[in-house]
C-alpha atoms as a printed R data frame, in Angstrom:
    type eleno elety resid chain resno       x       y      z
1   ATOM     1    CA   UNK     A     1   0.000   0.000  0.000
2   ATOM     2    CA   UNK     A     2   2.158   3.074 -1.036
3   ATOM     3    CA   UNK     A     3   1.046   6.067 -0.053
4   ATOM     4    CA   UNK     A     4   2.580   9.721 -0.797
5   ATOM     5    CA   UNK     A     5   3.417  11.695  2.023
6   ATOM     6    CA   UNK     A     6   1.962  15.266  1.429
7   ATOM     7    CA   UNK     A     7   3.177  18.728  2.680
8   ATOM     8    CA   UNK     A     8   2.762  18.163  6.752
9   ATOM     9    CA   UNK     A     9   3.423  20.746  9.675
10  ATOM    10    CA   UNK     A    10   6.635  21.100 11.153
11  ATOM    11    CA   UNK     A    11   5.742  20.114 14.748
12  ATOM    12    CA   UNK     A    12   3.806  16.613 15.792
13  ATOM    13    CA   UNK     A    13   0.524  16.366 17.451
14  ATOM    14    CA   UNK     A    14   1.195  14.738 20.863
15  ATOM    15    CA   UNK     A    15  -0.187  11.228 20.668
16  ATOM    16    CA   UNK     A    16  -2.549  12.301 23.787
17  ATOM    17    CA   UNK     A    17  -3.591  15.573 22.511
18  ATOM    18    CA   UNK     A    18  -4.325  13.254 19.207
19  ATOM    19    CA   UNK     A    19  -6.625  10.904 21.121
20  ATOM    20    CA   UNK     A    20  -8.035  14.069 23.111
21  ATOM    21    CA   UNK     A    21  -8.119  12.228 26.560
22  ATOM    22    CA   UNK     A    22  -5.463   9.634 28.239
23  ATOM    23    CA   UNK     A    23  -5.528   6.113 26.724
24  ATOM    24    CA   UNK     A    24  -7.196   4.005 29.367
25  ATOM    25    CA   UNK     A    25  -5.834   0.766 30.513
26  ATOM    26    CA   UNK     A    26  -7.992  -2.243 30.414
27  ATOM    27    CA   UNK     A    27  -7.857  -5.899 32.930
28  ATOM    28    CA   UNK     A    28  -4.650  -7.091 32.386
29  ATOM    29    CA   UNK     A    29  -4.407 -10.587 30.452
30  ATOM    30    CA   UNK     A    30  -1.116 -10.535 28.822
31  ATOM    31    CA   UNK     A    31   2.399 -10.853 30.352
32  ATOM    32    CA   UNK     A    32   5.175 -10.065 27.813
33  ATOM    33    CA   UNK     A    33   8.415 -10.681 29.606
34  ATOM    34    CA   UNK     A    34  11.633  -9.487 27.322
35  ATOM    35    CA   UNK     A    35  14.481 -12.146 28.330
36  ATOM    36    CA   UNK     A    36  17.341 -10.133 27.235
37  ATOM    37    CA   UNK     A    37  19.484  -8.914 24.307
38  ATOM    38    CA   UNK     A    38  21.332 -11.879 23.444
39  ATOM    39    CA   UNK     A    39  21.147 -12.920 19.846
40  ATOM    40    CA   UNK     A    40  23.229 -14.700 17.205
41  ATOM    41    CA   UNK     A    41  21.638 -12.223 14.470
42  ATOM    42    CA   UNK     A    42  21.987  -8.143 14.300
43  ATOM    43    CA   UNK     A    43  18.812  -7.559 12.293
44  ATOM    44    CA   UNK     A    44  18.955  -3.807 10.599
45  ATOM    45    CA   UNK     A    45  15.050  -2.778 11.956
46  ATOM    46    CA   UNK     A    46  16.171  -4.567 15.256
47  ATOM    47    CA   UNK     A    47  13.872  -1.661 17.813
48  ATOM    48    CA   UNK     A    48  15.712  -3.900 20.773
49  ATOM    49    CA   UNK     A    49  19.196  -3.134 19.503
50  ATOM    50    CA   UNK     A    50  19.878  -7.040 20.116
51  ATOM    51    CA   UNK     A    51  22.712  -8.864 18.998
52  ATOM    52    CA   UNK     A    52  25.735 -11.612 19.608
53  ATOM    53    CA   UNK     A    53  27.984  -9.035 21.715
54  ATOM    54    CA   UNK     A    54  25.105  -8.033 24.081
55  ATOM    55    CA   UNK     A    55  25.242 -10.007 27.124
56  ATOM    56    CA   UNK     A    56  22.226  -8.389 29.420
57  ATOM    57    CA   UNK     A    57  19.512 -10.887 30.060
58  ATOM    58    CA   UNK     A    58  17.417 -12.311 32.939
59  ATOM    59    CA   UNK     A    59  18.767 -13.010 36.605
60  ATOM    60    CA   UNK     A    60  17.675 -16.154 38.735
61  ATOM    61    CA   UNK     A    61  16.038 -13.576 41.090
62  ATOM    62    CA   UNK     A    62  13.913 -12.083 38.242
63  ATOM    63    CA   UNK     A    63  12.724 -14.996 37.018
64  ATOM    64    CA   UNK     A    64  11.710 -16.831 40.076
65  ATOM    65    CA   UNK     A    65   9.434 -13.429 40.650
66  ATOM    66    CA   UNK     A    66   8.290 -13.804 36.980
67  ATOM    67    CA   UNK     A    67   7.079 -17.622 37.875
68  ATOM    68    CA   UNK     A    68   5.991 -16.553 40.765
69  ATOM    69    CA   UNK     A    69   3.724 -14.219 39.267
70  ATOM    70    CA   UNK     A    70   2.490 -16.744 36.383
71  ATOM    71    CA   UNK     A    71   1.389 -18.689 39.076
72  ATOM    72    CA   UNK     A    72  -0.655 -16.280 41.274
73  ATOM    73    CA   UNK     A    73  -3.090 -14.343 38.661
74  ATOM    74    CA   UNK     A    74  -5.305 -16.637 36.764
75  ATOM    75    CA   UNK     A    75  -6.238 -13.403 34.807
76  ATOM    76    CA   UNK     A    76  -3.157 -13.880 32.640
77  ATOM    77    CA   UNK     A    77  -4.037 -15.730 29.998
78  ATOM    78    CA   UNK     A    78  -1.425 -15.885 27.756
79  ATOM    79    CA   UNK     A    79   2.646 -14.912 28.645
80  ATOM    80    CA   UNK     A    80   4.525 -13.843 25.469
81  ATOM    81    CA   UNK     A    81   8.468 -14.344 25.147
82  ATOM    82    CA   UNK     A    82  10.629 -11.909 23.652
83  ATOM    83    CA   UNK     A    83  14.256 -10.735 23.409
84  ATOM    84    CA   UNK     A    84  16.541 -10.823 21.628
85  ATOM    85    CA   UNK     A    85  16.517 -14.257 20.906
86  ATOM    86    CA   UNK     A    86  14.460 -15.391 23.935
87  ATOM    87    CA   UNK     A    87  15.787 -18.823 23.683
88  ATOM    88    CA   UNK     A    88  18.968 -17.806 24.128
89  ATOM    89    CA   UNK     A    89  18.975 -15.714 27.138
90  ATOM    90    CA   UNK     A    90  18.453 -17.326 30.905
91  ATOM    91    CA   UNK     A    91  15.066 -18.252 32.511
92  ATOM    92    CA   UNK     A    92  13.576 -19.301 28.881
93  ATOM    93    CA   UNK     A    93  13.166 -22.735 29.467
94  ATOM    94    CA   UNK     A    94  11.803 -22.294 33.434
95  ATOM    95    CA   UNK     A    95   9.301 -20.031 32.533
96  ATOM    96    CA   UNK     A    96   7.613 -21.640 29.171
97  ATOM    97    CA   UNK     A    97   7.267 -25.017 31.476
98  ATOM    98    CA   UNK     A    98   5.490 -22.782 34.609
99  ATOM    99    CA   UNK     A    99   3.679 -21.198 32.518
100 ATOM   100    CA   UNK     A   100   2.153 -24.456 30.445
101 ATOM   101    CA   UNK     A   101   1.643 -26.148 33.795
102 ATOM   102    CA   UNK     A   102  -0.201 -22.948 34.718
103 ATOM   103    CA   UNK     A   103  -2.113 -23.274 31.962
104 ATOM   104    CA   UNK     A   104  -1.147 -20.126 29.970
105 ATOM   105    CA   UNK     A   105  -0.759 -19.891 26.264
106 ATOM   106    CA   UNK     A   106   2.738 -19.215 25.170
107 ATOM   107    CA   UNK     A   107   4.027 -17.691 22.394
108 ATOM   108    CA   UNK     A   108   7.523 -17.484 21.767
109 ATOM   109    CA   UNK     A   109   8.970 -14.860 19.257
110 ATOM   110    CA   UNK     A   110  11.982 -16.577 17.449
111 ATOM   111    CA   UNK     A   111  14.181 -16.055 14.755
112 ATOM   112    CA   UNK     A   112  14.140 -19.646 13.426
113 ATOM   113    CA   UNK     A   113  17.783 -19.375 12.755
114 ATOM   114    CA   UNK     A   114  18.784 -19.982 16.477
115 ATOM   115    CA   UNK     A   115  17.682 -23.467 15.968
116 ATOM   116    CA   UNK     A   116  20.710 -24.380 14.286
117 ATOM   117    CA   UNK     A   117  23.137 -22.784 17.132
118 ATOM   118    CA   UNK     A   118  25.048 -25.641 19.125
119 ATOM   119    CA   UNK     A   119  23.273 -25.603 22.409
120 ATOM   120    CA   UNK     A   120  19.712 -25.187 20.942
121 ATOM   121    CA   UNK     A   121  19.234 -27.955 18.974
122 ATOM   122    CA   UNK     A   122  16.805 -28.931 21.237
123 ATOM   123    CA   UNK     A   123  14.582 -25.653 21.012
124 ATOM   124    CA   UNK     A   124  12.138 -26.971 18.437
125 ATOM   125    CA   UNK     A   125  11.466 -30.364 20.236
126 ATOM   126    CA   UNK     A   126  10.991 -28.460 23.726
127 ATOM   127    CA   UNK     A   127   8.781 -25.944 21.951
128 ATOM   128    CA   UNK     A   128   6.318 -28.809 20.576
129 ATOM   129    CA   UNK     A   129   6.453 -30.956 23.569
130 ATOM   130    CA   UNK     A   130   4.825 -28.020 25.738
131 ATOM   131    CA   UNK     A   131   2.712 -26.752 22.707
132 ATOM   132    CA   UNK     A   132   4.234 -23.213 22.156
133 ATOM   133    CA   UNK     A   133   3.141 -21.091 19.785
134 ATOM   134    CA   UNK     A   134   5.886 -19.818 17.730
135 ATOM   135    CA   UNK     A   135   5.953 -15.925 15.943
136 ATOM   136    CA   UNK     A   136   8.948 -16.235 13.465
137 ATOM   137    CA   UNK     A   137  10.370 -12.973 11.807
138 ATOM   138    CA   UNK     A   138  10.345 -13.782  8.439
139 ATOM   139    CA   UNK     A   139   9.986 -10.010  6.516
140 ATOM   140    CA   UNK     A   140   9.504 -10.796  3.086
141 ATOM   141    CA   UNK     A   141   9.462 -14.785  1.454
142 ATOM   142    CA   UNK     A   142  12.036 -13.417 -1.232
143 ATOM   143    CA   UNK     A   143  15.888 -14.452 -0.124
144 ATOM   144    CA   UNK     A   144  17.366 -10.805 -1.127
145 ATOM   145    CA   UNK     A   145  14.939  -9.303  0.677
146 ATOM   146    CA   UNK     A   146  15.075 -11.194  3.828
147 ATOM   147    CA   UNK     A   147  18.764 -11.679  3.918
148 ATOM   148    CA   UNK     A   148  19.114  -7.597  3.528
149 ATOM   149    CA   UNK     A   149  17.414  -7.077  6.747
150 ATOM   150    CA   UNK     A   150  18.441  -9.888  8.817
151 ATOM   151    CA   UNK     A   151  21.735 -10.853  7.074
152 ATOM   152    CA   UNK     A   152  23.517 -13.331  4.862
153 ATOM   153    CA   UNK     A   153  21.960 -16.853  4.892
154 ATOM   154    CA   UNK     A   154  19.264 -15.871  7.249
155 ATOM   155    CA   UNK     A   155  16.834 -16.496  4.500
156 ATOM   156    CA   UNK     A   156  18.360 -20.315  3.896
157 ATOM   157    CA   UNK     A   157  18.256 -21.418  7.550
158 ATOM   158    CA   UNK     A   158  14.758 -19.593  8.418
159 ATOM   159    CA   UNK     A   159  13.453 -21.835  5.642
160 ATOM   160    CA   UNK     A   160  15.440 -25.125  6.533
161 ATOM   161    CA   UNK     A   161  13.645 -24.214 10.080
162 ATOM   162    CA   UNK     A   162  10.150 -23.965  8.964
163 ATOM   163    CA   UNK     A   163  10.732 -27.219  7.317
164 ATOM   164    CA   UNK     A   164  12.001 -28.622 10.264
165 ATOM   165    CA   UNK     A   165   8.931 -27.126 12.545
166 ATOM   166    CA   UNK     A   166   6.495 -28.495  9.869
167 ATOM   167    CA   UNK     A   167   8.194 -32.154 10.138
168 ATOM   168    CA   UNK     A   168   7.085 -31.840 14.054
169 ATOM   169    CA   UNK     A   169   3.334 -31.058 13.324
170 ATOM   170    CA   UNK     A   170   3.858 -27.230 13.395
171 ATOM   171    CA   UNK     A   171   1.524 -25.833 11.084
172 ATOM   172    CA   UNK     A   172  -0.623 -28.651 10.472
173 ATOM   173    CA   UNK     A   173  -1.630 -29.443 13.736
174 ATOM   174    CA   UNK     A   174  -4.006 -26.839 15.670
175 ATOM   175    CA   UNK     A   175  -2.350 -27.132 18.574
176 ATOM   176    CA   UNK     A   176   0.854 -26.550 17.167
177 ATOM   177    CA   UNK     A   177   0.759 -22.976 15.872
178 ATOM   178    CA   UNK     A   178   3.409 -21.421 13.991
179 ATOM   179    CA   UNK     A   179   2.926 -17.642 12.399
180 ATOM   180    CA   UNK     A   180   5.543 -15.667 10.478
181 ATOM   181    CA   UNK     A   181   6.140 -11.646 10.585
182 ATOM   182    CA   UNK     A   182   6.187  -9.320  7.683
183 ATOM   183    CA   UNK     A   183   7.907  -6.078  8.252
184 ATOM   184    CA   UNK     A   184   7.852  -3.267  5.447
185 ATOM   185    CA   UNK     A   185  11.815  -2.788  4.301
186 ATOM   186    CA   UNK     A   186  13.462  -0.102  5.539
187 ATOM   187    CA   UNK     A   187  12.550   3.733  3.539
188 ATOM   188    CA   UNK     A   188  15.332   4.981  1.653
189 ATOM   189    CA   UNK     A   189  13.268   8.404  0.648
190 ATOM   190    CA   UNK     A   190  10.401   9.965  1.781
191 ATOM   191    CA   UNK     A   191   7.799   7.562 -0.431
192 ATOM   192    CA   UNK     A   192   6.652   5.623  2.837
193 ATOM   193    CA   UNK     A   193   4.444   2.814  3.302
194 ATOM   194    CA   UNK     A   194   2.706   0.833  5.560
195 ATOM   195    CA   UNK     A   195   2.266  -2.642  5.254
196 ATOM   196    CA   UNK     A   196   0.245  -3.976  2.841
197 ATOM   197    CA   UNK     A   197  -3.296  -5.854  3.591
198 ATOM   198    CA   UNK     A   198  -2.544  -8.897  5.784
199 ATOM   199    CA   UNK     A   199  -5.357 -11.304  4.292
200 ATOM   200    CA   UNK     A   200  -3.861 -10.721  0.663
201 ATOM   201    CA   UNK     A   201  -0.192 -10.851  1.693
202 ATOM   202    CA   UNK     A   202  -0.817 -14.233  3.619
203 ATOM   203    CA   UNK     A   203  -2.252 -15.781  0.690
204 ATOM   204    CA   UNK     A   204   0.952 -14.742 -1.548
205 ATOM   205    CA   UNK     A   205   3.679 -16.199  1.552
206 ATOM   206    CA   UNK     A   206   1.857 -19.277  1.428
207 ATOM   207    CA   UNK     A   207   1.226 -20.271 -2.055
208 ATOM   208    CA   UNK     A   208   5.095 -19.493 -2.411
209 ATOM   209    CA   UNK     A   209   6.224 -21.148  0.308
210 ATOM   210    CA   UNK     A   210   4.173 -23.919 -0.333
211 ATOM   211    CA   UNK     A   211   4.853 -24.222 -3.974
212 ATOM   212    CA   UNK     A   212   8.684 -23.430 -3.128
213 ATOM   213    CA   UNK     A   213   9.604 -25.416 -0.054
214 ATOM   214    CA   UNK     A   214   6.326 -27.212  1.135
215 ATOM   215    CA   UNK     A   215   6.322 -24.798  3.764
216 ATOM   216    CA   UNK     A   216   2.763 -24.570  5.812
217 ATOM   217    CA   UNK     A   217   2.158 -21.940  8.577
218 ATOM   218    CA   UNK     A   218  -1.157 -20.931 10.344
219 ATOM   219    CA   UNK     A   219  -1.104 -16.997  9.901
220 ATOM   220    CA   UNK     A   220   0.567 -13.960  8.717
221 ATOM   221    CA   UNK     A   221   1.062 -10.817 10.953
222 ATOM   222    CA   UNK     A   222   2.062  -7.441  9.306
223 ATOM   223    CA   UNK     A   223   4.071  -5.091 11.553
224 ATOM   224    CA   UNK     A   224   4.898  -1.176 10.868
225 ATOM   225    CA   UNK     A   225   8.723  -0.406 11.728
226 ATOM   226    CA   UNK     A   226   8.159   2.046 14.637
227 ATOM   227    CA   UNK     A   227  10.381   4.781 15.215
228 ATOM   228    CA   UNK     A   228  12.570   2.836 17.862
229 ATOM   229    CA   UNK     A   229  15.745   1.246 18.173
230 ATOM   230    CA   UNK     A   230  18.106   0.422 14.836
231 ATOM   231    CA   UNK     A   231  15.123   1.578 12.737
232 ATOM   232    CA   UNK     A   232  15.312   4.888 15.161
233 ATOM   233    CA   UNK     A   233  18.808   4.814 14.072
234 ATOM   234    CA   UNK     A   234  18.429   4.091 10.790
235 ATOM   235    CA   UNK     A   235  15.805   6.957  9.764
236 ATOM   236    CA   UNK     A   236  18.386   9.622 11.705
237 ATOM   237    CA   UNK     A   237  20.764   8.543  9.612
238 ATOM   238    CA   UNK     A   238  18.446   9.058  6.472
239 ATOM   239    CA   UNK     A   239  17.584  12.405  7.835
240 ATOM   240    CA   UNK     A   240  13.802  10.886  7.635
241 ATOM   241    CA   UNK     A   241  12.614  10.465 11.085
242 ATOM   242    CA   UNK     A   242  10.714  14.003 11.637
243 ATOM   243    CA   UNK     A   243   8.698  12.885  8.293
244 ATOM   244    CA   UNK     A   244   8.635   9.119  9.181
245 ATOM   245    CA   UNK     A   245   6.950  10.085 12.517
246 ATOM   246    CA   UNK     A   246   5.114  13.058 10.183
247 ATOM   247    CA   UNK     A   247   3.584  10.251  7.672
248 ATOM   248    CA   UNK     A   248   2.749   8.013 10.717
249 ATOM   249    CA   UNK     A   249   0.754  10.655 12.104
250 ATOM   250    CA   UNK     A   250  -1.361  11.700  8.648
251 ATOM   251    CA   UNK     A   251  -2.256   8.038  8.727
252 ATOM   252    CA   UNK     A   252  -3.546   7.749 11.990
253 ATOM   253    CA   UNK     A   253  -6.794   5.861 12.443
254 ATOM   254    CA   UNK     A   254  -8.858   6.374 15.383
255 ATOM   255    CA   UNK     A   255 -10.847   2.737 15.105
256 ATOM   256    CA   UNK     A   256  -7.277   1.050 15.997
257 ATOM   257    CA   UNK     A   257  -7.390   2.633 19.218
258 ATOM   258    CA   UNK     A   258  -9.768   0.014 21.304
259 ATOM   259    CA   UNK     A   259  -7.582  -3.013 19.935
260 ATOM   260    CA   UNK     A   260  -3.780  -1.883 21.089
261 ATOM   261    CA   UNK     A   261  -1.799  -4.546 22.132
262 ATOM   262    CA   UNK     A   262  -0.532  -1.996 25.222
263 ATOM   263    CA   UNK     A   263  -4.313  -1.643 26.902
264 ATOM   264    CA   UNK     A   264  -4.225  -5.095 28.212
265 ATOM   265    CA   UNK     A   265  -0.818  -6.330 28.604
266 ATOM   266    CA   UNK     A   266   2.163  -5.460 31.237
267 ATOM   267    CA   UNK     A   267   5.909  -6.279 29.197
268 ATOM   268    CA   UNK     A   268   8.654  -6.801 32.013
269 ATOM   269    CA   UNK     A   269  12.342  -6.366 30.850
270 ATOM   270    CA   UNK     A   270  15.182  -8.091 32.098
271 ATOM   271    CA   UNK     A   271  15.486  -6.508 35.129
272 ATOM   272    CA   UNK     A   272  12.334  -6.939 36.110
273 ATOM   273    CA   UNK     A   273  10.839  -3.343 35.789
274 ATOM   274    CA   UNK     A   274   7.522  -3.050 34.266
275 ATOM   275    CA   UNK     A   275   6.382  -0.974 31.045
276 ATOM   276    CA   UNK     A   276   2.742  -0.944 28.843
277 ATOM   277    CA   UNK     A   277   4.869  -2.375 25.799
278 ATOM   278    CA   UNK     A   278   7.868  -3.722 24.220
279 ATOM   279    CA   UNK     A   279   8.102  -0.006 22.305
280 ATOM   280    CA   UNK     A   280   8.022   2.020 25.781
281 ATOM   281    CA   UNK     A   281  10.439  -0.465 27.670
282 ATOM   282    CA   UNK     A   282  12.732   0.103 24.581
283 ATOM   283    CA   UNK     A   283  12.721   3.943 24.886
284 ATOM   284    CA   UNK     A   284  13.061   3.956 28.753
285 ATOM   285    CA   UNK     A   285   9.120   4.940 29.331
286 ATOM   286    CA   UNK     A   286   8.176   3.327 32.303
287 ATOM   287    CA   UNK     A   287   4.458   2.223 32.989
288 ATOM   288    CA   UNK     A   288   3.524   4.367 36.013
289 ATOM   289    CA   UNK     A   289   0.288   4.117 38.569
290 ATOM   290    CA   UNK     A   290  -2.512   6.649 39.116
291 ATOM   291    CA   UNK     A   291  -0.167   8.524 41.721
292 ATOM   292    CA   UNK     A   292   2.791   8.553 39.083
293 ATOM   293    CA   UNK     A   293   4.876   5.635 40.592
294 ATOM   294    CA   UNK     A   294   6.986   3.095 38.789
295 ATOM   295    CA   UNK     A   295   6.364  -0.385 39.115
296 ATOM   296    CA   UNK     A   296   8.191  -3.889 39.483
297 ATOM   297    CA   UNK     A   297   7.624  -7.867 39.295
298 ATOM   298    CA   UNK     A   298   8.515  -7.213 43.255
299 ATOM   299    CA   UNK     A   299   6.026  -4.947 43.598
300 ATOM   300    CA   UNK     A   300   3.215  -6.486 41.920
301 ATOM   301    CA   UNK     A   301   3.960  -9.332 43.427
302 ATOM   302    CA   UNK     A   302   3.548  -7.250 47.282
303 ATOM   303    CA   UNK     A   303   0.729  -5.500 46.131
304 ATOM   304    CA   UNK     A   304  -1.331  -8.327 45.274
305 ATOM   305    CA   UNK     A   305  -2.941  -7.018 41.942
306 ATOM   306    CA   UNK     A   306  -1.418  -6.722 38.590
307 ATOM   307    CA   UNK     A   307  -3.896  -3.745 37.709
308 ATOM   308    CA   UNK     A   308  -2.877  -1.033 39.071
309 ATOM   309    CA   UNK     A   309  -2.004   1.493 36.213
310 ATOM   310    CA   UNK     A   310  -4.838   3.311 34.655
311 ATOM   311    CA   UNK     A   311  -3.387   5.261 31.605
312 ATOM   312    CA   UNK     A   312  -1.142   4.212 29.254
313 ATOM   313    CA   UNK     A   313   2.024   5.821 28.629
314 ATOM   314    CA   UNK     A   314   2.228   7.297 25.270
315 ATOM   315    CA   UNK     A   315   4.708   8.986 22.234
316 ATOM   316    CA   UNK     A   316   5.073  10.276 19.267
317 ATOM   317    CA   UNK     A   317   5.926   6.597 18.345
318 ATOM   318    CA   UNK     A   318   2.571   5.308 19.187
319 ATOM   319    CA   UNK     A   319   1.598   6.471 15.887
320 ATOM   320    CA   UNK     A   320   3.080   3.666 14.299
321 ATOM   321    CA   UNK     A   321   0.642   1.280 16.177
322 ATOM   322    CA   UNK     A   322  -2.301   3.671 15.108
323 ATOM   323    CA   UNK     A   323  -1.443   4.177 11.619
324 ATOM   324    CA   UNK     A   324  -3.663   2.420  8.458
325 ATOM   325    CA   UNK     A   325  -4.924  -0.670 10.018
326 ATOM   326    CA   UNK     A   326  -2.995  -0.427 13.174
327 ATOM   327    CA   UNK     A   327  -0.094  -2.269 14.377
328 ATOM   328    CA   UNK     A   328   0.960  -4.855 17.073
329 ATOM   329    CA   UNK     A   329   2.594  -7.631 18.141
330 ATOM   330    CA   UNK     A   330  -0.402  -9.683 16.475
331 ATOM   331    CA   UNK     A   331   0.004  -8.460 13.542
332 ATOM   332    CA   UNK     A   332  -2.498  -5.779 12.110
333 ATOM   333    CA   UNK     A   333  -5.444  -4.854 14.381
334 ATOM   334    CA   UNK     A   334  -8.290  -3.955 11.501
């Protein structure tokens, strides 16, 4: 879906003023826990900045209080894993088995190529046996474009693991659910885009992956690069990100607003401090309570309630969620 950025003011609406009142928060039912910044890839949109010479990830401590807390609040029905590569960084293991025999959903978001690392051979096998539901980055399902994001090969191995995740039922069976990420390359000028329609998209990544490899997967979930991290970076180095963030805003759509991912979900980082999403823990934007304190596993945990913030926090970034048909970790939300 291209679409031509037109003459725009110099200054940004505030994402509040936008919405003209704070952006409540709902029940909480979703615990996204970021693992750390370990990875064996360097992807070029990366918004965690994650790679093979980062070494911060989860303590013991943390992720006792993270099991801890999977265990006391029924209300969370599902507890998403992130990182880096979240398979790579401690407390992975510990907390997909707590949270199965809690009876929580889990997705884990992997990068297929980590599979193929010595030490996680066993990822795929572990992943099936306690039904996760894997989200694999795989931006586009041509090799150039793919291996231009995420780097040389990456393309060849994501494939040989999709093959490999298909062999073990992912894909086929419906409790074994395995869904790949498109993001939009990276703009080189001011013609920006958002991603294209995720229905038609899906259909075109799996009649070629089918026809190509014999590659099955359940759904497709189109992502808009948000202002953070490398893609931050990236569009400062373009000189783009005033009319990134400018074209963001043009396109906002009011009707994505009920569906953000951030309403209903708490995302913990490595240390254990607590943020409304992966974006805001990312640009050091704590979640905060109604009498403007920060928050903890420690101190939900003592409290005895995961609900206690009532407004989201918000940027100029969360127009990237809000843009088109909206944006989140599940792909597009209209």
């Amino acid at each position: 879906m291209q679409l031509q950025l037109e003459r725009t003011p110099e200054t940004i609406v505030p994402f509040r003023e936008k919405l003209g009142s704070p952006l409540s928060k709902k029940a909480i039912a979703v615990l996204q826990v970021n693992l750390g910044k370990r990875c064996n890839l360097a992807c070029t949109h990366c918004h965690v900045e994650a790679g093979p010479k980062r070494t911060e990830e989860l303590s013991p401590e943390i992720c006792q209080q993270l099991i801890q807390l999977i265990r006391s609040f029924p209300q969370i029905s599902t507890v998403d894993l992130t990182g880096g590569a979240p398979e790579m960084n401690y407390g992975f293991k510990p907390i997909v088995e707590a949270a199965r025999s809690a009876g929580k959903a889990v997705i884990v978001r992997s990068n297929l190529t980590i599979y193929f690392d010595p030490g996680y051979e066993d990822i795929p096998d572990f992943c099936q046996q306690h039904q996760a539901r894997i989200v694999a980055s795989l931006p586009c399902y041509l090799e150039d474009n793919v291996d231009k994001m995420r780097g040389s090969g990456v393309y060849d191995a994501s494939i040989r693991a999709l093959q490999w995740l298909n062999r073990l039922g992912y894909g086929q069976d419906p409790n074994l659910i395995i869904d790949l990420v498109y993001n939009p390359q990276l703009p080189k000028s001011e013609q920006f885009s958002l991603a294209p329609d995720q229905v038609k998209l899906e259909r075109d990544y799996k009649v070629f992956l089918e026809e190509q490899f014999g590659i099955q997967f359940n759904n497709l979930l189109t992502i808009t690069n948000l202002p953070v991290g490398r893609t931050k970076q990236y569009l400062q180095r373009q000189k783009l990100h005033k009319s990134y963030l400018q074209f963001l805003e043009k396109n906002f759509n009011a009707d994505t607003i009920e569906p953000l991912m951030c309403r209903d979900e708490l995302s913990v980082d490595y240390l254990g401090n607590v943020y409304d999403c992966d974006f805001n823990q990312m640009e050091g934007l704590p979640a905060r309570t109604a009498d403007g304190k920060t928050l903890t596993v420690a101190k939900l945990l003592e409290a005895g309630t995961l609900d206690l913030i009532r407004e989201v926090q918000t940027a100029a970034y969360c127009y990237g969620c809000t843009a088109g048909c909206g944006s989140s970790c599940g792909g597009a939300l209209l």
